[in-house]
XYZ file of N, CA, C and O in Angstrom:
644
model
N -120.465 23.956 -103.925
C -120.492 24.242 -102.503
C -119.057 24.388 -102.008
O -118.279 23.468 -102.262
N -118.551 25.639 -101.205
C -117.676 25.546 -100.297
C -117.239 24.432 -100.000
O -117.993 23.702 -99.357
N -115.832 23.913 -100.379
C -115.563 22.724 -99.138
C -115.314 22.813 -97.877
O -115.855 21.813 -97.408
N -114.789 23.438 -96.961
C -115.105 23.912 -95.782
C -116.335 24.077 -95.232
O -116.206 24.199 -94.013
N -117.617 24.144 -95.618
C -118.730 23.787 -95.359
C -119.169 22.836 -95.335
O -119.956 22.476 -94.459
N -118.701 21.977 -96.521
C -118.862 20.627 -96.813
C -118.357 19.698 -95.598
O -119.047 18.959 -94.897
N -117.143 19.902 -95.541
C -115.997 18.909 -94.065
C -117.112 19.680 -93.031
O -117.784 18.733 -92.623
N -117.453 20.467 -92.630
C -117.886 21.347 -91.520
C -119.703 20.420 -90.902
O -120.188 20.165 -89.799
N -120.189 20.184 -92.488
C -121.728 20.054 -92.238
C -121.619 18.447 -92.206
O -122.504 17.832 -91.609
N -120.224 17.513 -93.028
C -120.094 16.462 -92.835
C -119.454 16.017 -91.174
O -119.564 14.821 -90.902
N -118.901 16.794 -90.250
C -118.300 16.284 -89.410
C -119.572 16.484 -88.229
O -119.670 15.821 -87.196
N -120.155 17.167 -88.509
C -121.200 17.338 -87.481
C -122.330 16.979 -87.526
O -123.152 17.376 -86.699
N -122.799 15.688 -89.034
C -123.350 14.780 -88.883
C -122.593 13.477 -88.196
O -123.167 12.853 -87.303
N -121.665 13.211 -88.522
C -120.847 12.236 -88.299
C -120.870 11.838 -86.276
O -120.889 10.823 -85.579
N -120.851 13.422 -86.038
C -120.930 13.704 -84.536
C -122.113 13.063 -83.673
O -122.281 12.282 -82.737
N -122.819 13.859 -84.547
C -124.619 13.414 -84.221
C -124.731 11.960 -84.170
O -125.325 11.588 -83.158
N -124.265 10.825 -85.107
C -124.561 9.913 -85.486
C -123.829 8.914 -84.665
O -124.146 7.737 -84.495
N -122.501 9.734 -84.035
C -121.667 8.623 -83.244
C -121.953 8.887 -81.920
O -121.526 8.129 -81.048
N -122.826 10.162 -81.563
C -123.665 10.435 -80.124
C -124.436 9.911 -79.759
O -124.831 10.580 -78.804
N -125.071 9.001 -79.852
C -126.188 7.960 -79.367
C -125.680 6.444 -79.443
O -126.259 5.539 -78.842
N -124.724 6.279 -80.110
C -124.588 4.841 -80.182
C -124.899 3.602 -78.673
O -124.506 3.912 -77.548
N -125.235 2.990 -78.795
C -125.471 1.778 -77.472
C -124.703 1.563 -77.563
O -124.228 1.446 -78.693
N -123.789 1.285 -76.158
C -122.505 0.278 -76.412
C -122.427 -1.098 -76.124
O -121.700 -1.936 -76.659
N -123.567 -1.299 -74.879
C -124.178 -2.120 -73.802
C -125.617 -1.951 -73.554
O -126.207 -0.994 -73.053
N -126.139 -3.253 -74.076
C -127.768 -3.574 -73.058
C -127.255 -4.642 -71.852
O -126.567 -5.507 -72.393
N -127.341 -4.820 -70.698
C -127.693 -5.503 -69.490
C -128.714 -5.875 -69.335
O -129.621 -5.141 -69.727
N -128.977 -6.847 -68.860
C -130.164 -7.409 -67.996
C -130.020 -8.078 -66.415
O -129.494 -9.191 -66.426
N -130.176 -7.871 -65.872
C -130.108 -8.692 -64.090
C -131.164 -8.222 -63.210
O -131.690 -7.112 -63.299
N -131.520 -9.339 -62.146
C -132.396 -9.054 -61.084
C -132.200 -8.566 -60.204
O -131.272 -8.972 -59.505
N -133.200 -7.137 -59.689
C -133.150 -6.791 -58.045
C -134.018 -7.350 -57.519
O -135.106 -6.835 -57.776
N -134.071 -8.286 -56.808
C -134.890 -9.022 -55.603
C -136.338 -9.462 -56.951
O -136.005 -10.393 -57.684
N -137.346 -9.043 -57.158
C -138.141 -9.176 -58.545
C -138.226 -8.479 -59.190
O -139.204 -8.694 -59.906
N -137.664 -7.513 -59.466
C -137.873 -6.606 -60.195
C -136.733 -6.875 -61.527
O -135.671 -7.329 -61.103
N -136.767 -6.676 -63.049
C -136.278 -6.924 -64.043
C -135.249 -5.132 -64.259
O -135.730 -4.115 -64.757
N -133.829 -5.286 -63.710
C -133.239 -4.145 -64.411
C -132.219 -4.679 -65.722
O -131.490 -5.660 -65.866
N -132.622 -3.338 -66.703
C -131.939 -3.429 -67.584
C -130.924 -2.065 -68.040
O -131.552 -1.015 -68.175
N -130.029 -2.022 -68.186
C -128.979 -1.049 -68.252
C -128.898 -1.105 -69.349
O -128.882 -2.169 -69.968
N -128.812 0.288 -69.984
C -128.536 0.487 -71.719
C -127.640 1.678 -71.949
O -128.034 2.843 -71.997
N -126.162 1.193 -72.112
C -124.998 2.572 -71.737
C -124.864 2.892 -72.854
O -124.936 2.165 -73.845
N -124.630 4.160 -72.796
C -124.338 4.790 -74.667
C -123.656 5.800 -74.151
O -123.541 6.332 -73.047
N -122.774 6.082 -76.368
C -121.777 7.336 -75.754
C -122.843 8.620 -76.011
O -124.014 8.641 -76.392
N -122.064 9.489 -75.695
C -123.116 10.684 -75.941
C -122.265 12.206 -76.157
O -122.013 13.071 -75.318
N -122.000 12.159 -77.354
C -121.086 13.322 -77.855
C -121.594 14.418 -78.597
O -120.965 15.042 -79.451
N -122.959 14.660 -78.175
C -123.899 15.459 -78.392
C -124.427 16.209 -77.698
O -124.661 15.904 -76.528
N -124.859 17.722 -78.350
C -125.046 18.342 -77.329
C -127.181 18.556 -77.650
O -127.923 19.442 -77.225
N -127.521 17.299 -78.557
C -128.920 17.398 -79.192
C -129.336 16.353 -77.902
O -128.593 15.563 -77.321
N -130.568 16.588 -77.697
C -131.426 15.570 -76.997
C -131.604 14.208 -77.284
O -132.333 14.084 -78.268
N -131.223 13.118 -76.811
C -131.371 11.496 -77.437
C -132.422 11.223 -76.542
O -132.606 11.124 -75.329
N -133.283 11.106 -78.018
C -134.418 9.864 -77.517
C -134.505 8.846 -77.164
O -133.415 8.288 -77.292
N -135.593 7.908 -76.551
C -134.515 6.187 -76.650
C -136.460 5.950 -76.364
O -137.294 6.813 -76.088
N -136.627 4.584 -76.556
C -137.174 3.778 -76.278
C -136.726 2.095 -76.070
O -135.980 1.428 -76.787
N -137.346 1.751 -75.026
C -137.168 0.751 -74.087
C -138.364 -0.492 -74.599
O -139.528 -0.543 -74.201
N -137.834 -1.258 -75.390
C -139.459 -2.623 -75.579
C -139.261 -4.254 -75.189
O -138.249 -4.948 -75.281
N -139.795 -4.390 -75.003
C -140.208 -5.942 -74.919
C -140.842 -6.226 -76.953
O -141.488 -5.480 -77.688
N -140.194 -7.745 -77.213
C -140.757 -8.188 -78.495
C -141.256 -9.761 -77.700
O -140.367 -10.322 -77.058
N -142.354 -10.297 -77.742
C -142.369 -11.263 -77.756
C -143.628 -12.133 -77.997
O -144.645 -11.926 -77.335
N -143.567 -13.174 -79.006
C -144.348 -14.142 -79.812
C -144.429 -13.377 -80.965
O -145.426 -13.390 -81.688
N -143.088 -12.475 -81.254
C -143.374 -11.400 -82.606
C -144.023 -10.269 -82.415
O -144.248 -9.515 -83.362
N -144.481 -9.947 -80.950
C -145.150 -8.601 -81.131
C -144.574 -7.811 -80.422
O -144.427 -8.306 -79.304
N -144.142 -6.762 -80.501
C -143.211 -5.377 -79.747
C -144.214 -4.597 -79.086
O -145.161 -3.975 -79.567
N -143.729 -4.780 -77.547
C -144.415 -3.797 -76.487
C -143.037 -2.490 -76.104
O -141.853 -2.404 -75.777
N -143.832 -1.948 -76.322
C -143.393 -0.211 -76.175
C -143.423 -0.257 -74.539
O -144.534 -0.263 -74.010
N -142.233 -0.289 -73.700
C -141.919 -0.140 -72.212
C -142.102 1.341 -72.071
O -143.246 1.557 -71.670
N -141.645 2.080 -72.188
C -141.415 3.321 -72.075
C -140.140 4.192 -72.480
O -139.138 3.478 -72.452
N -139.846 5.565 -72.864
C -139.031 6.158 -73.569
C -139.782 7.451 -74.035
O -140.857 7.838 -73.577
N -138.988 8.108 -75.097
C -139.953 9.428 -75.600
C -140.046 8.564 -77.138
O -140.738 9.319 -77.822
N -139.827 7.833 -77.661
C -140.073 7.808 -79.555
C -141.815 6.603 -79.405
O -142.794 6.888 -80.095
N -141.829 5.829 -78.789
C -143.283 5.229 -79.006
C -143.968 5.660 -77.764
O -143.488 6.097 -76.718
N -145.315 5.419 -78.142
C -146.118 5.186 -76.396
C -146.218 4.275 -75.868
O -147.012 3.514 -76.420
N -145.557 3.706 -74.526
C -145.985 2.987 -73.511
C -147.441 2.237 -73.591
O -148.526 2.818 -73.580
N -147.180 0.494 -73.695
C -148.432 0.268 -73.283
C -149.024 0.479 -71.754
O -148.195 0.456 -70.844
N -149.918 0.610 -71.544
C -150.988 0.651 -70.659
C -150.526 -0.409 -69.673
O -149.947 -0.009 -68.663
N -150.696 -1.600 -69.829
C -150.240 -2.682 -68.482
C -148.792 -2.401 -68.160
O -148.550 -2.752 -67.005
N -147.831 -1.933 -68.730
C -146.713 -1.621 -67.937
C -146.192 -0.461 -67.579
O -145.111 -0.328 -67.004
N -147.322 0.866 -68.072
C -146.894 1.959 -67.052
C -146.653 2.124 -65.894
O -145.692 2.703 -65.386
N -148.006 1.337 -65.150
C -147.510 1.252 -63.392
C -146.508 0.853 -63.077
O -146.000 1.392 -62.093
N -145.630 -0.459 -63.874
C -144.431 -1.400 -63.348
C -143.285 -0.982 -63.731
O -142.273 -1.293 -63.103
N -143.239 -0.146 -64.910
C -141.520 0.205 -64.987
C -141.441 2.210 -64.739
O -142.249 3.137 -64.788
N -139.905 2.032 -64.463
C -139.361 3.363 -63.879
C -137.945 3.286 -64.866
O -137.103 2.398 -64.999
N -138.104 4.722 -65.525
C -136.677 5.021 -66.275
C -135.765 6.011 -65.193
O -136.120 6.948 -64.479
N -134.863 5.575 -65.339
C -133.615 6.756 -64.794
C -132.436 7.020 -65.977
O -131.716 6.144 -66.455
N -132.424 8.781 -66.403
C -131.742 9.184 -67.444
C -130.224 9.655 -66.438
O -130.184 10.326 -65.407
N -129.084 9.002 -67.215
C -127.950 9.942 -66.922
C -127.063 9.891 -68.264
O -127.130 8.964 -69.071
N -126.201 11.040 -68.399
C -125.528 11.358 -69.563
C -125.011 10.159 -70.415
O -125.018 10.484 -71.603
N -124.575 8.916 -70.228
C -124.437 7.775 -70.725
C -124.737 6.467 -70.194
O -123.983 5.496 -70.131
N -125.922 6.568 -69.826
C -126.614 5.461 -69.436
C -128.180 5.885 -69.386
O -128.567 7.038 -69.197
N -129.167 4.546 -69.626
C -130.770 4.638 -68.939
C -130.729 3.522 -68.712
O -130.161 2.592 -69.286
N -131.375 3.580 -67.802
C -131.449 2.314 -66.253
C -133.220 2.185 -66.135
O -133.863 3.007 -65.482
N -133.954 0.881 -66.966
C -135.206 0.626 -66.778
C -135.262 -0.307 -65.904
O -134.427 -1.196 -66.067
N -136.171 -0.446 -64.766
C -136.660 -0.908 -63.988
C -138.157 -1.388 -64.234
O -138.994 -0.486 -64.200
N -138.693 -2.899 -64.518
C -139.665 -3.402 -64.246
C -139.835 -4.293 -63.379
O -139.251 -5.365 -63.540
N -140.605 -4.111 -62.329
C -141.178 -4.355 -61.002
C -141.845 -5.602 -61.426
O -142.369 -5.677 -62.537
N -141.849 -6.635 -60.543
C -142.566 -7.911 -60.498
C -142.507 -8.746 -61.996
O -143.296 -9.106 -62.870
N -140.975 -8.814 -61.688
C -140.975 -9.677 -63.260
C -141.133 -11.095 -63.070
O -140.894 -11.613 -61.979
N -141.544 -11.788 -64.127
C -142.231 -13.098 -64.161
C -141.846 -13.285 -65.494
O -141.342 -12.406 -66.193
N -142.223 -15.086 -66.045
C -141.952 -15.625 -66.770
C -142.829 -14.753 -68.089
O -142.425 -14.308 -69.164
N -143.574 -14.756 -67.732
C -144.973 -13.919 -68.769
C -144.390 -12.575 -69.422
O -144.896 -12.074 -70.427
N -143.102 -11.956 -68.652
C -142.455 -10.958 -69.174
C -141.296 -11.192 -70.133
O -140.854 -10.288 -70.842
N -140.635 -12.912 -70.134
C -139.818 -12.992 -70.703
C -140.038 -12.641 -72.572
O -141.043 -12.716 -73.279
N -138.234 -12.148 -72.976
C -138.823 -11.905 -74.165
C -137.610 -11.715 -74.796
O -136.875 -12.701 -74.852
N -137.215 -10.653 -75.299
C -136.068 -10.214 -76.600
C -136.373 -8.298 -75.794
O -137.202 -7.460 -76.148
N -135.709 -8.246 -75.089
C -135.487 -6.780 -74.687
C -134.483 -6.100 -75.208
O -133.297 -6.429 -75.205
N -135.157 -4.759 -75.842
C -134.127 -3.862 -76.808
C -134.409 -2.036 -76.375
O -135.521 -1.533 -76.212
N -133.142 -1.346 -76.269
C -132.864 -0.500 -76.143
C -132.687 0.882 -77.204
O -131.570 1.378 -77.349
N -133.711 1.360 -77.813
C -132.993 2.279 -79.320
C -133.216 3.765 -78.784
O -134.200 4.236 -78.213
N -131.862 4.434 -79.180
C -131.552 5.585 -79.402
C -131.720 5.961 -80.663
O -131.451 5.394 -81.723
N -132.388 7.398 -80.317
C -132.091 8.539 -81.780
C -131.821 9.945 -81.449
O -132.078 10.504 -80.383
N -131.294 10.427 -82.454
C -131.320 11.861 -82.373
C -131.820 12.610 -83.479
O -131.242 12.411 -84.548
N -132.565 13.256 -83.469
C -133.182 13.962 -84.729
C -132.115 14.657 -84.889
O -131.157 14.998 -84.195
N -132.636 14.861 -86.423
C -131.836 15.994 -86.961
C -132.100 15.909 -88.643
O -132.991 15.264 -89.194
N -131.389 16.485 -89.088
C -131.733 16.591 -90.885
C -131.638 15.136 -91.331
O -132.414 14.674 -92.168
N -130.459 14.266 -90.628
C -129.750 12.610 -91.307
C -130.215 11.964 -89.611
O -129.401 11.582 -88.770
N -131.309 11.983 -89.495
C -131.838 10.980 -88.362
C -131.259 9.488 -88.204
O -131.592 8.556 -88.936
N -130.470 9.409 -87.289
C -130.482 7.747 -87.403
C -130.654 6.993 -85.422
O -130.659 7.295 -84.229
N -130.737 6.123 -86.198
C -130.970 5.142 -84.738
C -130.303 4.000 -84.409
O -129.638 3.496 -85.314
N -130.308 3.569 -83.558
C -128.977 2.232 -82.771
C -129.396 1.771 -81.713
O -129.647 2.477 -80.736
N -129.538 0.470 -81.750
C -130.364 -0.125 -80.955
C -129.689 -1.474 -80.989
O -129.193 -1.980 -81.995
N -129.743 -2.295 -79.111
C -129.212 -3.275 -79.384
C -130.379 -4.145 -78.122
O -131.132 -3.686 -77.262
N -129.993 -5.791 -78.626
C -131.448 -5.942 -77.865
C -130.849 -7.704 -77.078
O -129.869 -8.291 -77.535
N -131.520 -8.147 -76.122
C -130.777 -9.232 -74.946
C -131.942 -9.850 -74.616
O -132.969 -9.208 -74.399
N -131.892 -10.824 -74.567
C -132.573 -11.923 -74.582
C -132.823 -12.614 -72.898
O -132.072 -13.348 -72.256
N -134.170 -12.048 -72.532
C -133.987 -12.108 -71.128
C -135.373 -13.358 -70.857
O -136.573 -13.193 -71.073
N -134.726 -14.474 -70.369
C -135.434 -15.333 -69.085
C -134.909 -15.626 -67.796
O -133.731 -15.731 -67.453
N -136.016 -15.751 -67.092
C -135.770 -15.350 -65.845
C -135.337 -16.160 -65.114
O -134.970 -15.745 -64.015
N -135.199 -17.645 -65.414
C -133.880 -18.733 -64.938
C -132.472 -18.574 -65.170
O -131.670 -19.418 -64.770
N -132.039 -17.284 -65.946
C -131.090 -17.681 -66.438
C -130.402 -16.155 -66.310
O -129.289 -15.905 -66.771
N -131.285 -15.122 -65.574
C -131.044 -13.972 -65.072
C -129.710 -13.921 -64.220
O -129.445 -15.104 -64.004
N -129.006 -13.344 -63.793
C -128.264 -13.225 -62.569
C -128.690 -12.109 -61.770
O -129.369 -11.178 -62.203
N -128.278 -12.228 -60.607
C -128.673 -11.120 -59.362
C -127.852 -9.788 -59.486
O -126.755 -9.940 -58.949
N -127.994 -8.720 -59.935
C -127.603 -7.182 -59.446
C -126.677 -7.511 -58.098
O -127.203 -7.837 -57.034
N -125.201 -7.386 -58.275
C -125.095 -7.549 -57.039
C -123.763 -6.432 -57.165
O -123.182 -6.076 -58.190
N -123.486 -5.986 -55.600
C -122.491 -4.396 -55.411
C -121.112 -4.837 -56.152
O -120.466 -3.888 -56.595
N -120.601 -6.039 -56.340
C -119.313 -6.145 -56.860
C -119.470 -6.404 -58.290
O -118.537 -6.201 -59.067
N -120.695 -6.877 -58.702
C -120.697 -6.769 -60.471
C -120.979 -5.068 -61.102
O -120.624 -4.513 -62.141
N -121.723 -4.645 -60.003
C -122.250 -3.455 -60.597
C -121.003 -2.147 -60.460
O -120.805 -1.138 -61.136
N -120.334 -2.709 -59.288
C -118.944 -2.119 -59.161
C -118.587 -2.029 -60.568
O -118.717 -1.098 -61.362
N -118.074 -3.283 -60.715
C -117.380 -3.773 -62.247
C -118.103 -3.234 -63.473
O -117.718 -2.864 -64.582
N -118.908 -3.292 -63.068
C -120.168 -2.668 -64.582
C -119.795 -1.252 -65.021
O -119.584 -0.983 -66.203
N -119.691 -0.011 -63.649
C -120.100 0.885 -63.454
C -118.343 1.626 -63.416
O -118.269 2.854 -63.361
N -117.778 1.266 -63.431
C -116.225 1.449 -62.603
C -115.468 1.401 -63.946
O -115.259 0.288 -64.429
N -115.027 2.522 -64.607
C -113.680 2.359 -65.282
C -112.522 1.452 -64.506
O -112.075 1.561 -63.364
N -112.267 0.684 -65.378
C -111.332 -0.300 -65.202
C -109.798 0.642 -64.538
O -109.207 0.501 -63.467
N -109.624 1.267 -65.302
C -108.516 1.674 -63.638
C -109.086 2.131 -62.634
O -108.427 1.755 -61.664
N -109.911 2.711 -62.319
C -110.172 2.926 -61.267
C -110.392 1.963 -60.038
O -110.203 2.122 -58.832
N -110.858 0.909 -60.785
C -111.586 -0.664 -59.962
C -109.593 -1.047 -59.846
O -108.964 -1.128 -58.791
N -109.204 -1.159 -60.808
C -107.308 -1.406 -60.184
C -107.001 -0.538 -59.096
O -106.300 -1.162 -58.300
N -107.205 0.564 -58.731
C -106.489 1.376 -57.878
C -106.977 0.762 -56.600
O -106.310 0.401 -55.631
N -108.702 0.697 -56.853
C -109.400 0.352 -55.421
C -109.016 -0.994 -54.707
O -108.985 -1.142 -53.486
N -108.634 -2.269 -55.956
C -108.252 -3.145 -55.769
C -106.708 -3.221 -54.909
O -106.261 -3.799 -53.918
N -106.371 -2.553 -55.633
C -104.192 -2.536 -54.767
C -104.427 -1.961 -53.323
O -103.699 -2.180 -52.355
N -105.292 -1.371 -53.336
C -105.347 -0.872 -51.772
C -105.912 -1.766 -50.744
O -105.495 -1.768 -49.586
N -107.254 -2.841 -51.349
C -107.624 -3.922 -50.837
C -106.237 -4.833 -50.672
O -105.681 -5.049 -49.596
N -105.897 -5.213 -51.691
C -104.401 -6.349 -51.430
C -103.395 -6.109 -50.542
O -102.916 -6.889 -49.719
N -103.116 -5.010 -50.759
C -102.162 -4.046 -49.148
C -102.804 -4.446 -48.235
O -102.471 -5.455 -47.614
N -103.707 -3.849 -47.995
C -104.380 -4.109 -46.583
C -104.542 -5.498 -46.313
O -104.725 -5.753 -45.123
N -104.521 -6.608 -47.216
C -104.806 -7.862 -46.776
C -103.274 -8.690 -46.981
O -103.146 -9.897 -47.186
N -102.285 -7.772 -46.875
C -100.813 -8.311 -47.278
C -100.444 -8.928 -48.017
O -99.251 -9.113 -48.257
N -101.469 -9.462 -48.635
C -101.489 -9.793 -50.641
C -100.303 -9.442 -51.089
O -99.397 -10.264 -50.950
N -100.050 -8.323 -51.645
C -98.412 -7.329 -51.934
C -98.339 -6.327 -51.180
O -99.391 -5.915 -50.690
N -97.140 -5.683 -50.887
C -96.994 -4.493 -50.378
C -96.023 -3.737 -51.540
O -95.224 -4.149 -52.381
N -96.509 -2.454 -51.144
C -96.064 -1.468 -52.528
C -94.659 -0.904 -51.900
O -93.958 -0.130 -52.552
């Protein structure tokens, strides 16, 4: 075989494979509802699948995603939101009965299929609240959250520049 085909068909598995990776699962509460944040890079221009589950007493419930089917009792309660490096599941009226081992897996088909999945351990005493300055922090490249910050400290005469 060509080596130039070879480097060519090897770098663009390599691509595929480092395009889905999870970097981050989250878990925190909105008011009752259970959100979980699952950020990945995405250096692909192929479709990533993902599925969203609950495991618990050893048995894996399929939340929703495109690779399994959704059970039945939690279609009504959860809501996915897709953006280019992140999915943001939302289950409504979470309770102890939901606690479990929550996991996030990406794939991307292709000839060398692979998958990456990382998974957080959620009870609901021990949850924290969704709140605008963590999610700031969550959501906010770190310089950017510095810039916004120096302008807060100015204004509060903290330092002046």
């Amino acid at each position: 075989m060509n080596p130039a085909i070879s480097i060519t068909l090897l770098l663009s598995v390599l691509q595929m494979s480092r395009g889905q990776k999870v970097t981050s699962l989250t878990a925190c509460l909105v008011n009752q509802s259970l959100r979980l944040d699952c950020r990945h890079e995405n250096n692909t221009h192929v479709p990533i699948q993902h599925e969203f589950s609950l495991t618990r007493e050893k048995k894996k419930h399929v939340l929703a995603g495109t690779l399994g089917v959704p059970e039945h009792m939690y279609r009504s309660r959860v809501t996915v939101a897709n953006d280019r490096y992140i999915k943001v599941l939302t289950l409504a009226n979470f309770t102890t009965k939901d606690e479990g081992d929550y996991s996030c897996e990406l794939r991307v088909s292709g000839p060398n299929t692979m998958s990456f999945n990382k998974t957080v351990h959620v009870y609901r005493d021990k949850l924290l609240k969704c709140g605008g300055i963590s999610l700031l922090v969550q959501n906010t490249s770190w310089m950017l959250f510095l810039l916004l910050s120096l302008s807060l400290l100015q204004a509060t005469d903290f330092i002046s520049l």
